[in-house]
Amino acid sequence: MADVTLDTLRKEFDRGTIVAVEDLDLEIEDGEFVTVVGPSGCGKTTTLRMVAGLEEPTSGRVYFDDEDVTELHAKNRPVAMVFQNYALYPHKTVMENMAFGLKMSTDLSQAERRERVAEMAEMMGIADLLDDKPDELSGGQKQRVALGRAIVREPEVFLFDEPLSNLDAKLRTEMRAEIQKLQKEFDVTAMYVTHDQEEAMTMGDRLAILNEGRLQQVGKPTEVYQNPVNEFVAGFIGSPSMNFIDVAVESGDRSVTLVNEAVGLEFDLSAEYVTDHAIESDSYTLGIRPENIGIIENPAGDETITAAVEVVEPIGSDNYVHLDVNDDFLARSDPSIKPEAGDEVGVTFGETDIHLFHPETGEDVFLTEEEVAAATI
Ligand code: ATP
């Protein structure tokens, strides 16, 4: 098994007019599962392809342990890749598909290859499919075969490129658990690309979040969720997304208030908060997660904001209450809170739950050094 290190890895296309991956530094420990997540076009697949050896970096290096593999041909790298479209040979049986990689990468005899495939198929519960051709299989079965084909080669590094995107929601959940189980069982270093932040949160030991080719943050799922280093990560990680309100800072003799007249917000910060946080800018973007918002059904007028309810979406465990504060402002509340559309309600939140992002850089300027360290390891 291997550590994987990406050292200032960069990929440009079209003579430098497209920078798909910009000077990416990332270290994945031996046996670790790192999920690379970000919106479409952020450079996830290009990064993975450079690790696989399918794409040549414009600059930067890729190391497996201490070995520089940047110039090593894909077929000589100890990696196995699993794709969204399964990439199975349609005319070969499951047995032949799974054995084919072994034929290419080992000196095993045909009998030994067949034995190893049969063992793996047994372990993965697909032994009864060995004589079938891919078009006789369901999507889930095809992906199990593709996984089995990858594992049977005993790679040092597993690379997954959106492998579950073609499956329905229930099967996706099952396969997520199965992939994690297999990865831990075989103790293989894994890099898993997805655009789905929920999938990333549930699967990775750590997440690497990319946007426009640039690494935004690397950290454990809960820490990235609690302490996003910037507005992009705050908005991307978490479903439903964090709410944002632009605020101006009004300082009195002894008080600091965050104000947005358009939404009727006047939020007094406590003396303690002001002492702990150096409020240097005259404006910020305030972020608050939907679950940290309280709804008062009969407002008394002293709430943080009063707002009209647009829609209430019951999801069983919670109600999503959409409010006309600004676009997509949403509170996630207890199902017992069920105002009607059009009702005026009170909206409250506490200062320990707010995030303040710098209006120009988007960075959360108030994370402490310890919080940043915890969220970026
Ligand atoms: P998606 O989730 O949509 O697959 P992604 O995050 O995997 O997106 P990449 O496929 O890595 O993103 O692409 C990153 C950027 O590089 C995009 O702007 C894409 O258009 C561009 N790109 C990728 N491959 C090439 C190529 N062969 N030639 C030119 N541009 C490319």
CSV table of C-alpha atoms and ligand atoms in Angstrom, one decimal:
chain,number,residue,atom,x,y,z
A,1,MET,CA,0.0,0.0,0.0
A,2,ALA,CA,1.2,3.5,-0.6
A,3,ASP,CA,1.0,7.1,0.5
A,4,VAL,CA,0.1,9.4,-2.4
A,5,THR,CA,1.6,12.9,-2.6
A,6,LEU,CA,0.6,15.5,-5.1
A,7,ASP,CA,3.2,18.3,-5.2
A,8,THR,CA,2.1,21.6,-6.8
A,9,LEU,CA,0.3,19.5,-9.4
A,10,ARG,CA,-0.9,21.6,-12.3
A,11,LYS,CA,-2.8,20.9,-15.6
A,12,GLU,CA,-3.4,23.4,-18.3
A,13,PHE,CA,-5.4,22.7,-21.5
A,14,ASP,CA,-5.6,24.7,-24.7
A,15,ARG,CA,-2.1,26.3,-24.4
A,16,GLY,CA,-2.7,27.5,-20.9
A,17,THR,CA,-6.1,29.2,-21.6
A,18,ILE,CA,-7.8,26.6,-19.3
A,19,VAL,CA,-6.2,25.9,-15.9
A,20,ALA,CA,-8.0,22.7,-14.9
A,21,VAL,CA,-5.9,22.1,-11.8
A,22,GLU,CA,-3.9,24.9,-10.2
A,23,ASP,CA,-0.8,23.9,-8.2
A,24,LEU,CA,-2.5,21.3,-6.0
A,25,ASP,CA,-0.8,20.1,-2.9
A,26,LEU,CA,-2.4,17.0,-1.3
A,27,GLU,CA,-1.1,14.2,0.8
A,28,ILE,CA,-3.1,11.0,1.2
A,29,GLU,CA,-1.8,8.6,3.9
A,30,ASP,CA,-1.4,4.9,3.4
A,31,GLY,CA,-4.8,3.2,3.7
A,32,GLU,CA,-6.6,6.5,3.9
A,33,PHE,CA,-9.9,7.3,2.0
A,34,VAL,CA,-9.9,10.8,0.7
A,35,THR,CA,-12.9,12.1,-1.2
A,36,VAL,CA,-12.2,14.9,-3.8
A,37,VAL,CA,-15.4,16.9,-4.1
A,38,GLY,CA,-16.4,20.1,-5.9
A,39,PRO,CA,-18.8,21.4,-8.6
A,40,SER,CA,-18.7,20.3,-12.2
A,41,GLY,CA,-15.6,21.4,-14.0
A,42,CYS,CA,-13.5,22.1,-10.8
A,43,GLY,CA,-10.8,19.7,-11.9
A,44,LYS,CA,-11.6,16.5,-10.0
A,45,THR,CA,-11.4,14.1,-12.9
A,46,THR,CA,-8.2,15.7,-14.2
A,47,THR,CA,-6.6,15.3,-10.8
A,48,LEU,CA,-7.5,11.7,-10.6
A,49,ARG,CA,-6.3,11.0,-14.2
A,50,MET,CA,-3.0,12.5,-13.3
A,51,VAL,CA,-2.7,10.2,-10.4
A,52,ALA,CA,-3.6,7.2,-12.7
A,53,GLY,CA,-1.1,8.3,-15.3
A,54,LEU,CA,-3.8,8.9,-17.9
A,55,GLU,CA,-3.1,12.7,-18.1
A,56,GLU,CA,0.4,14.2,-18.1
A,57,PRO,CA,0.7,17.2,-15.7
A,58,THR,CA,1.8,20.5,-17.0
A,59,SER,CA,4.0,20.9,-13.9
A,60,GLY,CA,4.3,19.4,-10.5
A,61,ARG,CA,5.0,15.8,-9.3
A,62,VAL,CA,3.1,12.7,-8.2
A,63,TYR,CA,4.7,10.4,-5.6
A,64,PHE,CA,3.7,7.0,-4.4
A,65,ASP,CA,5.5,6.7,-1.1
A,66,ASP,CA,8.9,8.2,-2.0
A,67,GLU,CA,8.9,7.1,-5.6
A,68,ASP,CA,8.3,9.8,-8.2
A,69,VAL,CA,5.8,8.3,-10.6
A,70,THR,CA,5.1,11.4,-12.6
A,71,GLU,CA,6.8,9.9,-15.7
A,72,LEU,CA,5.6,6.4,-15.1
A,73,HIS,CA,3.2,4.9,-17.7
A,74,ALA,CA,-0.3,4.3,-16.5
A,75,LYS,CA,0.0,0.5,-17.0
A,76,ASN,CA,3.0,0.4,-14.7
A,77,ARG,CA,1.4,2.2,-11.8
A,78,PRO,CA,0.0,0.1,-9.0
A,79,VAL,CA,-3.5,1.6,-9.3
A,80,ALA,CA,-6.9,0.4,-10.2
A,81,MET,CA,-9.6,2.8,-11.4
A,82,VAL,CA,-13.4,2.4,-11.2
A,83,PHE,CA,-15.5,4.5,-13.5
A,84,GLN,CA,-19.0,5.8,-13.6
A,85,ASN,CA,-19.8,3.8,-16.8
A,86,TYR,CA,-18.2,0.5,-15.5
A,87,ALA,CA,-15.9,0.2,-18.5
A,88,LEU,CA,-16.6,-3.6,-18.8
A,89,TYR,CA,-15.8,-5.5,-22.1
A,90,PRO,CA,-19.3,-6.3,-23.5
A,91,HIS,CA,-18.2,-9.5,-25.2
A,92,LYS,CA,-16.4,-11.0,-22.3
A,93,THR,CA,-18.1,-12.8,-19.4
A,94,VAL,CA,-17.8,-11.5,-15.8
A,95,MET,CA,-15.0,-14.1,-15.2
A,96,GLU,CA,-13.1,-12.9,-18.3
A,97,ASN,CA,-13.6,-9.3,-17.4
A,98,MET,CA,-12.3,-9.7,-13.9
A,99,ALA,CA,-9.4,-12.0,-15.0
A,100,PHE,CA,-8.3,-9.7,-17.9
A,101,GLY,CA,-6.6,-7.1,-15.7
A,102,LEU,CA,-4.7,-9.9,-13.9
A,103,LYS,CA,-3.5,-11.2,-17.3
A,104,MET,CA,-2.2,-7.8,-18.1
A,105,SER,CA,-0.5,-7.0,-14.8
A,106,THR,CA,0.7,-10.4,-13.4
A,107,ASP,CA,2.4,-13.6,-14.5
A,108,LEU,CA,-0.3,-15.8,-13.1
A,109,SER,CA,-1.3,-18.8,-15.1
A,110,GLN,CA,-4.9,-19.0,-16.4
A,111,ALA,CA,-5.9,-21.5,-13.7
A,112,GLU,CA,-4.4,-19.2,-11.0
A,113,ARG,CA,-6.2,-16.2,-12.4
A,114,ARG,CA,-9.5,-18.0,-12.5
A,115,GLU,CA,-9.1,-19.2,-9.0
A,116,ARG,CA,-8.3,-15.7,-7.7
A,117,VAL,CA,-11.3,-14.3,-9.5
A,118,ALA,CA,-13.6,-17.0,-8.2
A,119,GLU,CA,-12.5,-16.3,-4.6
A,120,MET,CA,-13.0,-12.6,-5.0
A,121,ALA,CA,-16.4,-13.1,-6.7
A,122,GLU,CA,-17.4,-15.3,-3.7
A,123,MET,CA,-16.4,-12.6,-1.3
A,124,MET,CA,-18.4,-10.0,-3.1
A,125,GLY,CA,-21.5,-12.1,-3.6
A,126,ILE,CA,-21.3,-12.2,-7.4
A,127,ALA,CA,-20.1,-15.8,-7.8
A,128,ASP,CA,-23.3,-16.7,-9.6
A,129,LEU,CA,-22.7,-14.0,-12.2
A,130,LEU,CA,-19.3,-15.3,-13.4
A,131,ASP,CA,-20.7,-16.8,-16.7
A,132,ASP,CA,-22.9,-13.8,-17.5
A,133,LYS,CA,-22.1,-11.0,-20.0
A,134,PRO,CA,-22.4,-7.4,-18.9
A,135,ASP,CA,-25.6,-6.7,-20.8
A,136,GLU,CA,-27.3,-9.5,-18.7
A,137,LEU,CA,-26.5,-7.5,-15.4
A,138,SER,CA,-28.2,-4.7,-13.6
A,139,GLY,CA,-26.4,-1.4,-13.0
A,140,GLY,CA,-25.5,-2.4,-9.4
A,141,GLN,CA,-24.2,-5.8,-10.5
A,142,LYS,CA,-22.1,-4.2,-13.2
A,143,GLN,CA,-20.5,-1.9,-10.7
A,144,ARG,CA,-19.9,-4.8,-8.3
A,145,VAL,CA,-18.1,-6.6,-11.1
A,146,ALA,CA,-16.1,-3.4,-11.9
A,147,LEU,CA,-15.1,-3.1,-8.2
A,148,GLY,CA,-14.2,-6.8,-8.1
A,149,ARG,CA,-12.1,-6.4,-11.2
A,150,ALA,CA,-10.2,-3.5,-9.5
A,151,ILE,CA,-9.7,-5.3,-6.2
A,152,VAL,CA,-8.6,-8.6,-7.6
A,153,ARG,CA,-5.5,-6.9,-9.0
A,154,GLU,CA,-4.5,-6.0,-5.4
A,155,PRO,CA,-3.6,-2.4,-6.3
A,156,GLU,CA,-1.8,-0.1,-3.9
A,157,VAL,CA,-4.1,2.8,-4.8
A,158,PHE,CA,-7.8,2.7,-5.7
A,159,LEU,CA,-9.1,5.5,-7.8
A,160,PHE,CA,-12.9,6.1,-8.1
A,161,ASP,CA,-14.4,8.5,-10.6
A,162,GLU,CA,-18.0,9.1,-9.7
A,163,PRO,CA,-18.6,5.3,-9.6
A,164,LEU,CA,-22.2,5.5,-8.2
A,165,SER,CA,-23.7,8.2,-10.4
A,166,ASN,CA,-25.6,5.8,-12.6
A,167,LEU,CA,-27.3,3.9,-9.8
A,168,ASP,CA,-30.6,4.7,-8.1
A,169,ALA,CA,-30.6,6.3,-4.6
A,170,LYS,CA,-31.1,3.1,-2.6
A,171,LEU,CA,-28.4,1.2,-4.4
A,172,ARG,CA,-26.1,4.1,-4.2
A,173,THR,CA,-26.4,4.1,-0.4
A,174,GLU,CA,-25.7,0.4,-0.3
A,175,MET,CA,-22.7,0.6,-2.6
A,176,ARG,CA,-21.2,3.5,-0.6
A,177,ALA,CA,-21.1,1.3,2.5
A,178,GLU,CA,-19.8,-1.6,0.4
A,179,ILE,CA,-17.0,0.4,-1.1
A,180,GLN,CA,-15.9,1.7,2.3
A,181,LYS,CA,-16.0,-1.8,3.8
A,182,LEU,CA,-13.9,-3.2,0.9
A,183,GLN,CA,-11.4,-0.4,1.1
A,184,LYS,CA,-10.9,-0.9,4.8
A,185,GLU,CA,-10.8,-4.7,4.5
A,186,PHE,CA,-8.1,-4.6,1.8
A,187,ASP,CA,-6.5,-1.5,3.5
A,188,VAL,CA,-5.9,0.2,0.1
A,189,THR,CA,-5.3,3.9,-0.2
A,190,ALA,CA,-8.3,5.4,-2.0
A,191,MET,CA,-9.1,8.6,-3.8
A,192,TYR,CA,-12.8,9.0,-4.6
A,193,VAL,CA,-14.1,11.7,-6.9
A,194,THR,CA,-17.7,13.0,-6.6
A,195,HIS,CA,-19.6,16.2,-7.2
A,196,ASP,CA,-22.1,15.1,-4.5
A,197,GLN,CA,-21.2,16.7,-1.2
A,198,GLU,CA,-23.5,14.3,0.7
A,199,GLU,CA,-21.7,11.3,-0.7
A,200,ALA,CA,-18.3,13.0,0.1
A,201,MET,CA,-19.4,13.7,3.7
A,202,THR,CA,-20.5,10.1,4.3
A,203,MET,CA,-17.5,8.4,2.6
A,204,GLY,CA,-14.2,10.0,3.2
A,205,ASP,CA,-11.9,9.9,6.1
A,206,ARG,CA,-11.1,13.4,4.8
A,207,LEU,CA,-12.5,15.6,2.1
A,208,ALA,CA,-10.5,17.7,-0.3
A,209,ILE,CA,-12.8,20.4,-1.7
A,210,LEU,CA,-11.9,22.0,-5.0
A,211,ASN,CA,-13.3,25.0,-6.8
A,212,GLU,CA,-12.2,26.3,-10.2
A,213,GLY,CA,-9.1,24.1,-10.1
A,214,ARG,CA,-8.0,25.4,-6.7
A,215,LEU,CA,-7.9,23.4,-3.4
A,216,GLN,CA,-10.2,25.2,-0.9
A,217,GLN,CA,-9.9,23.1,2.2
A,218,VAL,CA,-8.9,19.6,3.3
A,219,GLY,CA,-10.2,18.1,6.5
A,220,LYS,CA,-12.4,15.6,8.3
A,221,PRO,CA,-16.1,15.8,7.3
A,222,THR,CA,-17.5,17.1,10.6
A,223,GLU,CA,-14.7,19.7,11.0
A,224,VAL,CA,-15.1,21.0,7.5
A,225,TYR,CA,-18.8,21.3,8.2
A,226,GLN,CA,-18.3,23.1,11.4
A,227,ASN,CA,-15.5,25.3,10.4
A,228,PRO,CA,-15.5,26.0,6.7
A,229,VAL,CA,-12.6,28.3,5.9
A,230,ASN,CA,-14.4,30.3,3.3
A,231,GLU,CA,-17.8,31.2,1.9
A,232,PHE,CA,-17.5,28.7,-1.0
A,233,VAL,CA,-16.9,25.7,1.3
A,234,ALA,CA,-19.6,27.0,3.7
A,235,GLY,CA,-22.2,27.1,0.9
A,236,PHE,CA,-21.0,23.9,-0.8
A,237,ILE,CA,-20.8,21.5,2.2
A,238,GLY,CA,-24.1,20.8,4.0
A,239,SER,CA,-27.6,20.2,2.7
A,240,PRO,CA,-29.7,22.2,2.8
A,241,SER,CA,-27.0,24.9,2.3
A,242,MET,CA,-25.9,27.6,4.7
A,243,ASN,CA,-27.9,30.8,4.5
A,244,PHE,CA,-26.1,34.1,3.8
A,245,ILE,CA,-27.0,37.7,4.5
A,246,ASP,CA,-24.8,40.7,3.7
A,247,VAL,CA,-24.3,42.8,6.8
A,248,ALA,CA,-22.9,46.3,7.5
A,249,VAL,CA,-21.0,46.8,10.8
A,250,GLU,CA,-22.3,49.7,13.0
A,251,SER,CA,-20.2,50.4,16.0
A,252,GLY,CA,-21.4,52.5,18.9
A,253,ASP,CA,-19.5,53.5,22.0
A,254,ARG,CA,-19.9,50.1,23.7
A,255,SER,CA,-21.7,48.0,21.1
A,256,VAL,CA,-21.3,46.5,17.6
A,257,THR,CA,-24.4,45.7,15.6
A,258,LEU,CA,-24.6,43.8,12.3
A,259,VAL,CA,-27.2,45.4,10.1
A,260,ASN,CA,-29.1,44.7,7.0
A,261,GLU,CA,-32.0,47.1,6.6
A,262,ALA,CA,-33.5,45.3,3.5
A,263,VAL,CA,-34.2,42.2,5.6
A,264,GLY,CA,-34.8,44.1,8.8
A,265,LEU,CA,-31.8,42.6,10.6
A,266,GLU,CA,-30.2,44.3,13.6
A,267,PHE,CA,-28.0,41.8,15.4
A,268,ASP,CA,-26.1,43.0,18.5
A,269,LEU,CA,-22.9,41.3,19.2
A,270,SER,CA,-22.0,40.7,22.8
A,271,ALA,CA,-19.1,42.5,24.4
A,272,GLU,CA,-17.4,39.1,24.8
A,273,TYR,CA,-17.8,38.3,21.0
A,274,VAL,CA,-16.4,41.7,20.1
A,275,THR,CA,-13.4,41.2,22.5
A,276,ASP,CA,-12.7,37.8,21.0
A,277,HIS,CA,-13.0,38.8,17.4
A,278,ALA,CA,-11.2,41.7,15.7
A,279,ILE,CA,-14.0,43.3,13.7
A,280,GLU,CA,-11.9,45.3,11.2
A,281,SER,CA,-14.1,45.4,8.1
A,282,ASP,CA,-17.2,47.6,7.8
A,283,SER,CA,-19.1,44.8,6.2
A,284,TYR,CA,-19.3,41.0,6.1
A,285,THR,CA,-21.3,38.1,4.8
A,286,LEU,CA,-23.1,36.5,7.7
A,287,GLY,CA,-23.6,32.7,7.3
A,288,ILE,CA,-26.0,30.7,9.4
A,289,ARG,CA,-26.9,27.0,8.9
A,290,PRO,CA,-30.6,26.1,8.5
A,291,GLU,CA,-30.6,23.9,11.6
A,292,ASN,CA,-29.3,26.8,13.8
A,293,ILE,CA,-32.4,28.9,13.0
A,294,GLY,CA,-35.3,29.1,15.4
A,295,ILE,CA,-38.8,29.8,14.2
A,296,ILE,CA,-41.3,31.6,16.5
A,297,GLU,CA,-44.8,31.0,15.1
A,298,ASN,CA,-46.3,34.0,17.0
A,299,PRO,CA,-43.7,36.7,16.9
A,300,ALA,CA,-43.6,39.2,19.7
A,301,GLY,CA,-41.5,41.7,17.7
A,302,ASP,CA,-38.2,41.2,19.6
A,303,GLU,CA,-36.9,38.4,17.3
A,304,THR,CA,-33.8,38.8,15.2
A,305,ILE,CA,-35.8,39.1,12.0
A,306,THR,CA,-39.5,38.8,11.1
A,307,ALA,CA,-40.2,37.2,7.8
A,308,ALA,CA,-43.0,35.7,5.7
A,309,VAL,CA,-43.2,31.9,5.2
A,310,GLU,CA,-43.0,31.0,1.5
A,311,VAL,CA,-43.3,27.3,1.6
A,312,VAL,CA,-43.1,24.5,4.2
A,313,GLU,CA,-41.5,21.3,3.0
A,314,PRO,CA,-42.1,18.4,5.5
A,315,ILE,CA,-39.4,15.7,5.1
A,316,GLY,CA,-40.6,13.6,8.0
A,317,SER,CA,-37.8,14.1,10.6
A,318,ASP,CA,-37.8,17.9,10.0
A,319,ASN,CA,-39.7,20.7,8.3
A,320,TYR,CA,-37.8,22.9,5.8
A,321,VAL,CA,-39.3,26.4,6.2
A,322,HIS,CA,-38.5,28.7,3.3
A,323,LEU,CA,-38.6,32.3,4.3
A,324,ASP,CA,-38.7,35.5,2.2
A,325,VAL,CA,-35.6,36.9,3.9
A,326,ASN,CA,-33.7,36.6,0.7
A,327,ASP,CA,-33.3,34.1,-2.1
A,328,ASP,CA,-33.2,30.5,-0.8
A,329,PHE,CA,-33.3,31.4,2.9
A,330,LEU,CA,-34.3,28.3,4.7
A,331,ALA,CA,-34.8,27.1,8.3
A,332,ARG,CA,-34.7,23.4,9.3
A,333,SER,CA,-37.1,23.0,12.2
A,334,ASP,CA,-38.8,20.5,14.3
A,335,PRO,CA,-41.8,18.9,12.5
A,336,SER,CA,-44.0,20.3,15.3
A,337,ILE,CA,-43.3,23.8,13.9
A,338,LYS,CA,-45.6,24.0,10.9
A,339,PRO,CA,-46.6,27.6,9.9
A,340,GLU,CA,-48.7,28.1,6.8
A,341,ALA,CA,-47.4,29.8,3.7
A,342,GLY,CA,-47.9,33.6,4.1
A,343,ASP,CA,-47.6,33.6,7.9
A,344,GLU,CA,-45.3,36.1,9.5
A,345,VAL,CA,-42.9,34.3,11.8
A,346,GLY,CA,-40.0,35.4,14.0
A,347,VAL,CA,-36.5,34.2,13.1
A,348,THR,CA,-33.8,33.8,15.7
A,349,PHE,CA,-30.2,32.6,15.9
A,350,GLY,CA,-27.4,32.9,18.3
A,351,GLU,CA,-24.0,34.5,17.9
A,352,THR,CA,-22.1,31.2,18.6
A,353,ASP,CA,-23.7,29.8,15.4
A,354,ILE,CA,-22.9,32.6,13.0
A,355,HIS,CA,-20.0,32.6,10.6
A,356,LEU,CA,-18.7,36.0,9.3
A,357,PHE,CA,-17.0,35.9,5.9
A,358,HIS,CA,-14.8,38.7,4.6
A,359,PRO,CA,-16.7,40.6,1.8
A,360,GLU,CA,-13.8,40.5,-0.6
A,361,THR,CA,-11.8,37.3,0.1
A,362,GLY,CA,-14.8,35.2,1.3
A,363,GLU,CA,-12.6,33.9,4.1
A,364,ASP,CA,-13.9,33.2,7.6
A,365,VAL,CA,-11.7,35.7,9.3
A,366,PHE,CA,-12.8,34.7,12.7
A,367,LEU,CA,-11.8,31.1,12.9
A,368,THR,CA,-9.2,30.6,15.6
A,369,GLU,CA,-5.9,29.0,14.7
A,370,GLU,CA,-7.0,25.9,16.5
A,371,GLU,CA,-10.2,25.7,14.5
A,372,VAL,CA,-8.4,26.2,11.2
A,373,ALA,CA,-5.8,23.5,12.3
A,374,ALA,CA,-8.6,21.1,13.2
A,375,ALA,CA,-10.5,21.7,9.9
A,376,THR,CA,-7.5,21.5,7.6
A,377,ILE,CA,-5.5,18.5,8.6
B,1,ATP,P1,-17.2,17.0,-13.9
B,1,ATP,O1,-17.7,16.7,-12.6
B,1,ATP,O2,-18.1,17.8,-14.8
B,1,ATP,O3,-16.6,15.8,-14.6
B,1,ATP,P2,-14.5,17.8,-13.0
B,1,ATP,O4,-14.5,18.5,-11.8
B,1,ATP,O5,-14.2,16.4,-13.1
B,1,ATP,O6,-16.0,18.0,-13.7
B,1,ATP,P3,-12.6,18.1,-15.1
B,1,ATP,O7,-13.2,17.1,-16.0
B,1,ATP,O8,-11.3,17.7,-14.4
B,1,ATP,O9,-13.6,18.6,-14.0
B,1,ATP,O10,-12.3,19.5,-15.9
B,1,ATP,C1,-11.7,20.6,-15.4
B,1,ATP,C2,-11.7,21.7,-16.5
B,1,ATP,O11,-10.8,21.3,-17.5
B,1,ATP,C3,-13.0,22.0,-17.1
B,1,ATP,O12,-13.1,23.3,-17.4
B,1,ATP,C4,-12.9,21.1,-18.4
B,1,ATP,O13,-13.7,21.7,-19.4
B,1,ATP,C5,-11.4,21.2,-18.8
B,1,ATP,N1,-10.9,20.1,-19.5
B,1,ATP,C6,-10.9,18.8,-19.0
B,1,ATP,N2,-10.3,18.0,-20.0
B,1,ATP,C7,-10.0,18.8,-21.0
B,1,ATP,C8,-9.4,18.5,-22.3
B,1,ATP,N3,-9.0,17.3,-22.7
B,1,ATP,N4,-9.3,19.6,-23.1
B,1,ATP,C9,-9.7,20.8,-22.8
B,1,ATP,N5,-10.2,21.1,-21.6
B,1,ATP,C10,-10.4,20.1,-20.7
